[in-house]
GROMACS .gro file of C-alpha atoms in nm:
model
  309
    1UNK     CA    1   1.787   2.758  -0.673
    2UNK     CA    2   1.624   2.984  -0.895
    3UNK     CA    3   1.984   3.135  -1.126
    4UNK     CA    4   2.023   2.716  -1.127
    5UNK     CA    5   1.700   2.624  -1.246
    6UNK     CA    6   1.760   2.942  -1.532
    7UNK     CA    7   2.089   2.828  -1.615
    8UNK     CA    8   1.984   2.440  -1.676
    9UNK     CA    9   1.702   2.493  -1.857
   10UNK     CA   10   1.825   2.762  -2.059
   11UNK     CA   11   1.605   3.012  -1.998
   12UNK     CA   12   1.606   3.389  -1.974
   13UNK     CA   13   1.253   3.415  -1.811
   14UNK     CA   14   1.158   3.213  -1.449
   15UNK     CA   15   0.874   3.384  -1.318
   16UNK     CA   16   0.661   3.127  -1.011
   17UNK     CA   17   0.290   3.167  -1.117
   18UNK     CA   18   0.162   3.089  -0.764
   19UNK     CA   19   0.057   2.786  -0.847
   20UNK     CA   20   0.218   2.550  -0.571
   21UNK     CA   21   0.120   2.143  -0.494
   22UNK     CA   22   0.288   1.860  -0.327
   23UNK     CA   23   0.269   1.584  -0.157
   24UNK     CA   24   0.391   1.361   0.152
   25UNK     CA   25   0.713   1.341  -0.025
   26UNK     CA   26   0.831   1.637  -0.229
   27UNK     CA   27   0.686   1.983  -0.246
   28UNK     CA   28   0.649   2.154  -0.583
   29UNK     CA   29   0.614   2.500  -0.766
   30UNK     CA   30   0.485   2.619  -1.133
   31UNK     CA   31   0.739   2.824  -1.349
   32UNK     CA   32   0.661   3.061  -1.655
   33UNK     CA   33   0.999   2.958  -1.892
   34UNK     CA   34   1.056   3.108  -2.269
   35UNK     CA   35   0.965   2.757  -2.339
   36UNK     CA   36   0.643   2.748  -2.160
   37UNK     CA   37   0.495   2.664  -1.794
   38UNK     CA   38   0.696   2.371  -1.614
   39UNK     CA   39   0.624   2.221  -1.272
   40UNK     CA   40   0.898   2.176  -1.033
   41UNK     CA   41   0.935   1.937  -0.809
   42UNK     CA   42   1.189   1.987  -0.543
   43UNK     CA   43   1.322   1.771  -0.292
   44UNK     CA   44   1.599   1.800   0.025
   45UNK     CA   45   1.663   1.452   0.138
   46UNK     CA   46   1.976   1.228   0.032
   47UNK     CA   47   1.825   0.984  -0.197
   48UNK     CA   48   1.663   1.264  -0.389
   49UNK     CA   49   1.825   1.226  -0.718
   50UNK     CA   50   1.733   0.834  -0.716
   51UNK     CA   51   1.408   0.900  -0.645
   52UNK     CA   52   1.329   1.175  -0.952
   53UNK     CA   53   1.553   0.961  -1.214
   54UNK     CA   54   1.339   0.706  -1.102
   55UNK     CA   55   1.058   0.884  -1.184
   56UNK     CA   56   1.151   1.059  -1.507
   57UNK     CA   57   1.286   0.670  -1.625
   58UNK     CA   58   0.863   0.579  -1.550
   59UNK     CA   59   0.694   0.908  -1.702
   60UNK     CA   60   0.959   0.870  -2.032
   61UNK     CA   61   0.837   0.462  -2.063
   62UNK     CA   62   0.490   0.513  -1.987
   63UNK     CA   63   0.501   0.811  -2.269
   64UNK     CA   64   0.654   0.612  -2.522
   65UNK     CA   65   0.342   0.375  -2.546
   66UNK     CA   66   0.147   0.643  -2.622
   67UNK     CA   67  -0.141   0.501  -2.394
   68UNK     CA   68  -0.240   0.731  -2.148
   69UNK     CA   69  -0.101   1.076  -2.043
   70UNK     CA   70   0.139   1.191  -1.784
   71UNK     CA   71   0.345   1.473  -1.755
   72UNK     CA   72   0.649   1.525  -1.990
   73UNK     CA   73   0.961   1.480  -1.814
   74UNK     CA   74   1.199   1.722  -1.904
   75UNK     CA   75   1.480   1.724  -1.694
   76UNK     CA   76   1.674   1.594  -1.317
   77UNK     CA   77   1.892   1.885  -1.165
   78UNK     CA   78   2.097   1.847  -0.831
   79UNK     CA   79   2.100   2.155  -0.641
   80UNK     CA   80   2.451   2.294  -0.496
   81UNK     CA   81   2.345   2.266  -0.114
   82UNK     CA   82   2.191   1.897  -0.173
   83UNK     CA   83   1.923   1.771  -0.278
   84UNK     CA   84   1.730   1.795  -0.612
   85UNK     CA   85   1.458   1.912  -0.796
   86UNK     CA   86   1.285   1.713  -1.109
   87UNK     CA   87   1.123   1.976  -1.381
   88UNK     CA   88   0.815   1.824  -1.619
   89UNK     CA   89   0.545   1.999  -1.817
   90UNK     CA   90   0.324   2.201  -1.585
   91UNK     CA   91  -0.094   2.067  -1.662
   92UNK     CA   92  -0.375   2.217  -1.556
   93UNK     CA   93  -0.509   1.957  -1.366
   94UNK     CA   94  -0.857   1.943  -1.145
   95UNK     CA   95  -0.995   1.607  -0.972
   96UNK     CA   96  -1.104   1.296  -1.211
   97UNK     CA   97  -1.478   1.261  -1.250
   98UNK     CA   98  -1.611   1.286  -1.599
   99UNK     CA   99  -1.292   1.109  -1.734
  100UNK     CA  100  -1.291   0.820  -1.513
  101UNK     CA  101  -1.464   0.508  -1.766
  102UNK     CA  102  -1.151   0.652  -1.981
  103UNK     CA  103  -0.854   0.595  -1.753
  104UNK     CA  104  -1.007   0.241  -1.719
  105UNK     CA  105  -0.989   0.234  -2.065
  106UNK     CA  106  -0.635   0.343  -2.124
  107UNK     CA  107  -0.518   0.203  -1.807
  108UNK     CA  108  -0.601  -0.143  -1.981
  109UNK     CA  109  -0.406  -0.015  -2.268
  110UNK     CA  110  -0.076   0.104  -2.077
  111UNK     CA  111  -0.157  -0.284  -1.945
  112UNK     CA  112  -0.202  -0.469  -2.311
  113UNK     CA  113   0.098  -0.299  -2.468
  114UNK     CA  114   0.358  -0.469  -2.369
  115UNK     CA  115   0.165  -0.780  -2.486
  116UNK     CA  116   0.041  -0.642  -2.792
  117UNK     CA  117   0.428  -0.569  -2.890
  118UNK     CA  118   0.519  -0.914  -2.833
  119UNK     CA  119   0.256  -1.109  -2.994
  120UNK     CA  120   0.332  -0.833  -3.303
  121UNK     CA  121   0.703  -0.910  -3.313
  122UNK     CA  122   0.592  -1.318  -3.277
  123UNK     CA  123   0.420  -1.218  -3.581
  124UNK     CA  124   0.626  -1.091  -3.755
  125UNK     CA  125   0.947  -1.352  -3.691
  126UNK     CA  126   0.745  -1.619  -3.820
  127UNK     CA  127   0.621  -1.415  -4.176
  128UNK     CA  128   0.926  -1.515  -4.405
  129UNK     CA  129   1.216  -1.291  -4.511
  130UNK     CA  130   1.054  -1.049  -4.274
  131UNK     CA  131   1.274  -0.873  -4.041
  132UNK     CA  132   1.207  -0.814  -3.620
  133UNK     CA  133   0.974  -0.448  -3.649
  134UNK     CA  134   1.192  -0.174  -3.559
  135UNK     CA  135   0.940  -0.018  -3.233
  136UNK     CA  136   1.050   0.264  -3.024
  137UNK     CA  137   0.944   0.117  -2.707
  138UNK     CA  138   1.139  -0.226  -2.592
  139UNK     CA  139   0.983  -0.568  -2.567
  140UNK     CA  140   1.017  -0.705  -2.222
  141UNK     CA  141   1.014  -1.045  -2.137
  142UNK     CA  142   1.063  -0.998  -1.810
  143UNK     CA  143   0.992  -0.873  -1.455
  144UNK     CA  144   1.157  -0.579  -1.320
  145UNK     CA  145   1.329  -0.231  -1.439
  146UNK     CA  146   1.616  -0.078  -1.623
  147UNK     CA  147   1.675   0.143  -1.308
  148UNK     CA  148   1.548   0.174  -0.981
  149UNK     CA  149   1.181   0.339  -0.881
  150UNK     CA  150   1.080   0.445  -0.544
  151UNK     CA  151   0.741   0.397  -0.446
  152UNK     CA  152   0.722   0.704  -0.196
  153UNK     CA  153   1.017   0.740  -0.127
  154UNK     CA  154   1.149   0.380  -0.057
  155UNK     CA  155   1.416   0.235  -0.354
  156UNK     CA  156   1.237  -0.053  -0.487
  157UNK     CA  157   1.463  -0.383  -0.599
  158UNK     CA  158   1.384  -0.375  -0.973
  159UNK     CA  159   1.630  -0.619  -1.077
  160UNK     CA  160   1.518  -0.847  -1.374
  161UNK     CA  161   1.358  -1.155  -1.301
  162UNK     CA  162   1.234  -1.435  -1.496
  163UNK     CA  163   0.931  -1.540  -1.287
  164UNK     CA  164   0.704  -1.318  -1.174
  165UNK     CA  165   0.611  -1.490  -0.805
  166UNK     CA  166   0.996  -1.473  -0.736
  167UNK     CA  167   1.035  -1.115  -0.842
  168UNK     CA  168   0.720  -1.025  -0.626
  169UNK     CA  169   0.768  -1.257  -0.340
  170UNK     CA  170   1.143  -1.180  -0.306
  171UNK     CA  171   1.170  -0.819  -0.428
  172UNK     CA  172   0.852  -0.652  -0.290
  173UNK     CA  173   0.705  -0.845  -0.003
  174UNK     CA  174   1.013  -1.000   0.130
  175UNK     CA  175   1.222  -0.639   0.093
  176UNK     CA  176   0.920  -0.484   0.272
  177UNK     CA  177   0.913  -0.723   0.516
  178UNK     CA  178   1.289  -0.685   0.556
  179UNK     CA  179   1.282  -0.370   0.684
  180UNK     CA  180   1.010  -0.410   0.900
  181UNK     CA  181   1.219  -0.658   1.058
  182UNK     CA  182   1.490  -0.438   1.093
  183UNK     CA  183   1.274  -0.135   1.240
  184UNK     CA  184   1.026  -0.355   1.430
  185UNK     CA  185   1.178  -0.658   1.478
  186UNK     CA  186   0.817  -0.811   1.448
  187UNK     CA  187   0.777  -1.124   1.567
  188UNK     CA  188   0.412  -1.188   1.446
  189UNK     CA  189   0.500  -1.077   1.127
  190UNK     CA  190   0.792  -1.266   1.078
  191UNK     CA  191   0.621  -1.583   1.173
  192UNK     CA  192   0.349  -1.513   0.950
  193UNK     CA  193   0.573  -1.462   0.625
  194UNK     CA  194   0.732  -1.792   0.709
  195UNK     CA  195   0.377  -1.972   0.609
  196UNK     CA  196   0.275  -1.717   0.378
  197UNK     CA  197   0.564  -1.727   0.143
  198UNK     CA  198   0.504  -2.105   0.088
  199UNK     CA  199   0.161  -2.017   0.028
  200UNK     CA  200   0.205  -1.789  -0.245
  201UNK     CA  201   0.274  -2.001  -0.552
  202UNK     CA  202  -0.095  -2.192  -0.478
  203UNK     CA  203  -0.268  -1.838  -0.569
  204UNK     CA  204  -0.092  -1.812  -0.939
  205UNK     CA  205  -0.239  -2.177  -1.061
  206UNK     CA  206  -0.334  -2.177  -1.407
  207UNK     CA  207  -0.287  -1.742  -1.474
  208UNK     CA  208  -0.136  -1.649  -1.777
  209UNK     CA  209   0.138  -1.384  -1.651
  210UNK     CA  210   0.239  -1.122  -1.944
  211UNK     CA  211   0.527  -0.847  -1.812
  212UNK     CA  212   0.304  -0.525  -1.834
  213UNK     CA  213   0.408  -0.176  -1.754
  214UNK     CA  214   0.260  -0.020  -1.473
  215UNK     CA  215   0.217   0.304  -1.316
  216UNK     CA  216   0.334   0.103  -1.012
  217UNK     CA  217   0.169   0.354  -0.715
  218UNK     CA  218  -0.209   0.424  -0.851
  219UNK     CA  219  -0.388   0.585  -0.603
  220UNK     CA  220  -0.676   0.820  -0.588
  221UNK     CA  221  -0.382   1.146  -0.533
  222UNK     CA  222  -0.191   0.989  -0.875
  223UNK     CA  223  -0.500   1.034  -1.097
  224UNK     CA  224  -0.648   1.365  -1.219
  225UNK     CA  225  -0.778   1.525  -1.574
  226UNK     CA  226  -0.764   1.765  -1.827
  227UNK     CA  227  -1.000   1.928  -2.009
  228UNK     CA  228  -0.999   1.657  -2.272
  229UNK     CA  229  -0.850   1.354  -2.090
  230UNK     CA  230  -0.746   1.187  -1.774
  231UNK     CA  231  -0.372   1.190  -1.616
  232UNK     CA  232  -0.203   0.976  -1.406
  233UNK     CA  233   0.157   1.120  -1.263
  234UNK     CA  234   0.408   1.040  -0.996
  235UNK     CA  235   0.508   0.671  -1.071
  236UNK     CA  236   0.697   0.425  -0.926
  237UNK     CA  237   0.717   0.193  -1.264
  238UNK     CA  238   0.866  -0.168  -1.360
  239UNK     CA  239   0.707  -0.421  -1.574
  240UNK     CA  240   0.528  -0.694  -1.310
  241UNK     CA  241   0.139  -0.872  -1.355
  242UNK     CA  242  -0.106  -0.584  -1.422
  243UNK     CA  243  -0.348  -0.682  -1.117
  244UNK     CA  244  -0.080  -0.558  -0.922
  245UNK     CA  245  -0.184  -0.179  -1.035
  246UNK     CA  246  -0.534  -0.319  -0.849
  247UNK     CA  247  -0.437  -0.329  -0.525
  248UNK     CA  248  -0.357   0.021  -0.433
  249UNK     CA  249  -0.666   0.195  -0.629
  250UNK     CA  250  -0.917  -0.030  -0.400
  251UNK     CA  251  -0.721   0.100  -0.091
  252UNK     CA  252  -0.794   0.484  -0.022
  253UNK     CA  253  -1.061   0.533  -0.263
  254UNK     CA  254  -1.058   0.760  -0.565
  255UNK     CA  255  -1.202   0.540  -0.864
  256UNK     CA  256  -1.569   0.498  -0.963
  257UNK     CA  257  -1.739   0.175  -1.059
  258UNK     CA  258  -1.711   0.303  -1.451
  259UNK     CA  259  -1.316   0.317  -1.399
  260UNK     CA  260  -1.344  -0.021  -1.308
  261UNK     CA  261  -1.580  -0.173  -1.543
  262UNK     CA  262  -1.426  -0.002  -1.844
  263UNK     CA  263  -1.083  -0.153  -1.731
  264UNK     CA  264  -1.211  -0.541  -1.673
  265UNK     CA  265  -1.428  -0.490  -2.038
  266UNK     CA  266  -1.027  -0.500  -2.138
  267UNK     CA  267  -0.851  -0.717  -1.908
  268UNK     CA  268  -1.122  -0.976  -1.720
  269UNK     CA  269  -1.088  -1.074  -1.362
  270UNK     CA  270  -0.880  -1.392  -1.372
  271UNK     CA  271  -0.992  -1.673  -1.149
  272UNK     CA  272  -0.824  -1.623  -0.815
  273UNK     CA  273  -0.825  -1.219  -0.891
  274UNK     CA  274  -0.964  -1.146  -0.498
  275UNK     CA  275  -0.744  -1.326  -0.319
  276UNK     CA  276  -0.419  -1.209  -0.531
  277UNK     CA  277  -0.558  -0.843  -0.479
  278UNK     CA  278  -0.519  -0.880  -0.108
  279UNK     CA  279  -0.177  -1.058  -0.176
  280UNK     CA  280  -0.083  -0.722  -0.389
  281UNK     CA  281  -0.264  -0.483  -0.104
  282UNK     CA  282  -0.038  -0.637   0.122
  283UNK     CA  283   0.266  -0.501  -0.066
  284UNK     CA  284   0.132  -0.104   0.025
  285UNK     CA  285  -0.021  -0.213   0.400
  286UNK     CA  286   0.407  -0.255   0.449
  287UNK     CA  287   0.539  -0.011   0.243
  288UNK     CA  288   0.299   0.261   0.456
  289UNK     CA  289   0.388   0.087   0.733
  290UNK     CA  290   0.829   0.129   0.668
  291UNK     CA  291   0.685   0.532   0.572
  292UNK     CA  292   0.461   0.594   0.845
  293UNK     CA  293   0.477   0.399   1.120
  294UNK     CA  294   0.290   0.127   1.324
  295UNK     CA  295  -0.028   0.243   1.195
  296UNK     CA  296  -0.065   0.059   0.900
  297UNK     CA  297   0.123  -0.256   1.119
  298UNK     CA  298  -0.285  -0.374   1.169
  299UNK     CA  299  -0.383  -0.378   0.829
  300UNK     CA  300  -0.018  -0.590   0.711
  301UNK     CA  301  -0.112  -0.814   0.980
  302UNK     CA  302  -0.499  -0.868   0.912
  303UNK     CA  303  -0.422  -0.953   0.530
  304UNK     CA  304  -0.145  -1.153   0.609
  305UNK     CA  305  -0.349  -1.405   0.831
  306UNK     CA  306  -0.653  -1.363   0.623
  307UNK     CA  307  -0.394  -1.500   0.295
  308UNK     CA  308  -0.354  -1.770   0.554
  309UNK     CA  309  -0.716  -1.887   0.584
   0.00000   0.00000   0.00000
């Protein structure tokens, strides 16, 4: 792997500093390079290479609006005996605490910008003999991805979608729920989703929906900081309703009160917000439960019926 990674990147000098992390899904190693220290993930299983394009597509979009930092992506290599690795800018990173009011604060920004860059190029169409502002970073008016994102390591559907209650119904709770089925064959769940999904539309009255990026898998082991500023890494991205990001930082913990506060002072709590964070909750109770098992089966089920009330 090593006369690989040398040979991609160009580099004369690959020396591991000891410095090794991972997660549940990849493990990864620190490289000295002529051009610096990199991190490398690497990776074994089949949809490897999906999974780390998927993730250099998020870190490259989320960079471009200059909002908040993540790693720099620099490059996806398949490995001769399968599998992959994904190399980015190695950070010395320790656990968020002083920096957590501003990663509410630029959280909200990653949020706005999407928004921002539309109401600008609104702007800007209706000032005459003015042409559209040439931005870096794409206006989206819709829901979805250019490519596909795995959150873990489950493909999610990112196809584009007008309306945002489709795209979320259909292409995260009903692909969830999908293979639950197909593990499980759950017959409580099943029945469940059948009410549910005619439910759904009631909790969107009345809330103003703008396509924001999002990190698209915030929790507490995504978040971190550098000596000057927070960092968020691994994401799962694709443009969708920003209380989505919500649901899986109230889930394991991981983000103080000042995170919070300095993120609402941005973007308030719409009407409805509690009862469409359990709706977006319900989203990671599933996808843990396709990863990990019948463990999480309790939790799916609870929010479900609790949606129902």
């Amino acid at each position: 792997m090593e006369a690989k990674l040398k040979k991609e990147l160009g580099t004369a000098m690959l020396k591991s500093t000891g410095h090794s992390g991972g997660g549940c899904i990849s493990e990864g190693q620190s490289y000295d390079t002529d051009a610096g220290r990199v991190f490398v993930k690497i990776n074994h299983k089949s949809e490897a290479k999906l999974m780390f394009d998927g993730e250099m597509a998020s870190l490259e979009a989320i960079l471009q609006t200059e909002t908040v930092k993540v790693p720099k992506p620099v490059k996806v290599i398949e490995l001769d005996k399968g599998g992959c690795v994904f190399v980015m800018e190695h950070l010395d990173m320790r656990s968020l605490n002083k920096h957590s009011e501003h990663l509410g604060e630029q959280l909200a920004d990653l949020h706005l910008h999407n928004k921002r860059q539309l109401e600008k190029q609104n702007k800007e169409q209706q000032t005459v003999g003015k042409g559209a502002g040439q931005s870096e970073v794409p206006v989206v008016e819709k829901y979805g991805f250019s490519l596909t994102t795995c959150c873990g390591y489950l493909p999610q559907e990112n196809e584009w979608q007008d309306d945002w209650v489709t795209f979320y119904s259909r292409q995260r709770l009903q692909h969830q729920l999908n293979m639950v089925e197909k593990s499980y064959g759950d017959r409580e769940a099943r029945e469940l989703w059948a009410q549910l999904q005619l439910k759904i539309p009631q909790l969107f009255l009345d809330v103003e929906i703008v396509p924001a990026l999002l990190h698209g898998d915030l929790w507490g082991g995504n978040v971190a900081e550098c000596a000057e500023v927070p960092v968020i890494f691994d994401p799962a991205s694709f443009y969708g309703h920003s209380e989505y990001e919500m649901g899986i930082t109230g889930m394991f913990g991981g983000f103080s009160s000042s995170f919070y506060s300095a993120y609402h002072d941005k973007i308030p709590k719409a009407p409805g917000f509690a009862k469409r964070n359990q709706l977006y909750q319900l989203f990671h109770y599933l996808n843990h439960w396709n990863h990990f098992g019948g463990g999480y089966r309790g939790s799916s089920i609870r929010i479900m019926k609790d949606l129902l009330k």
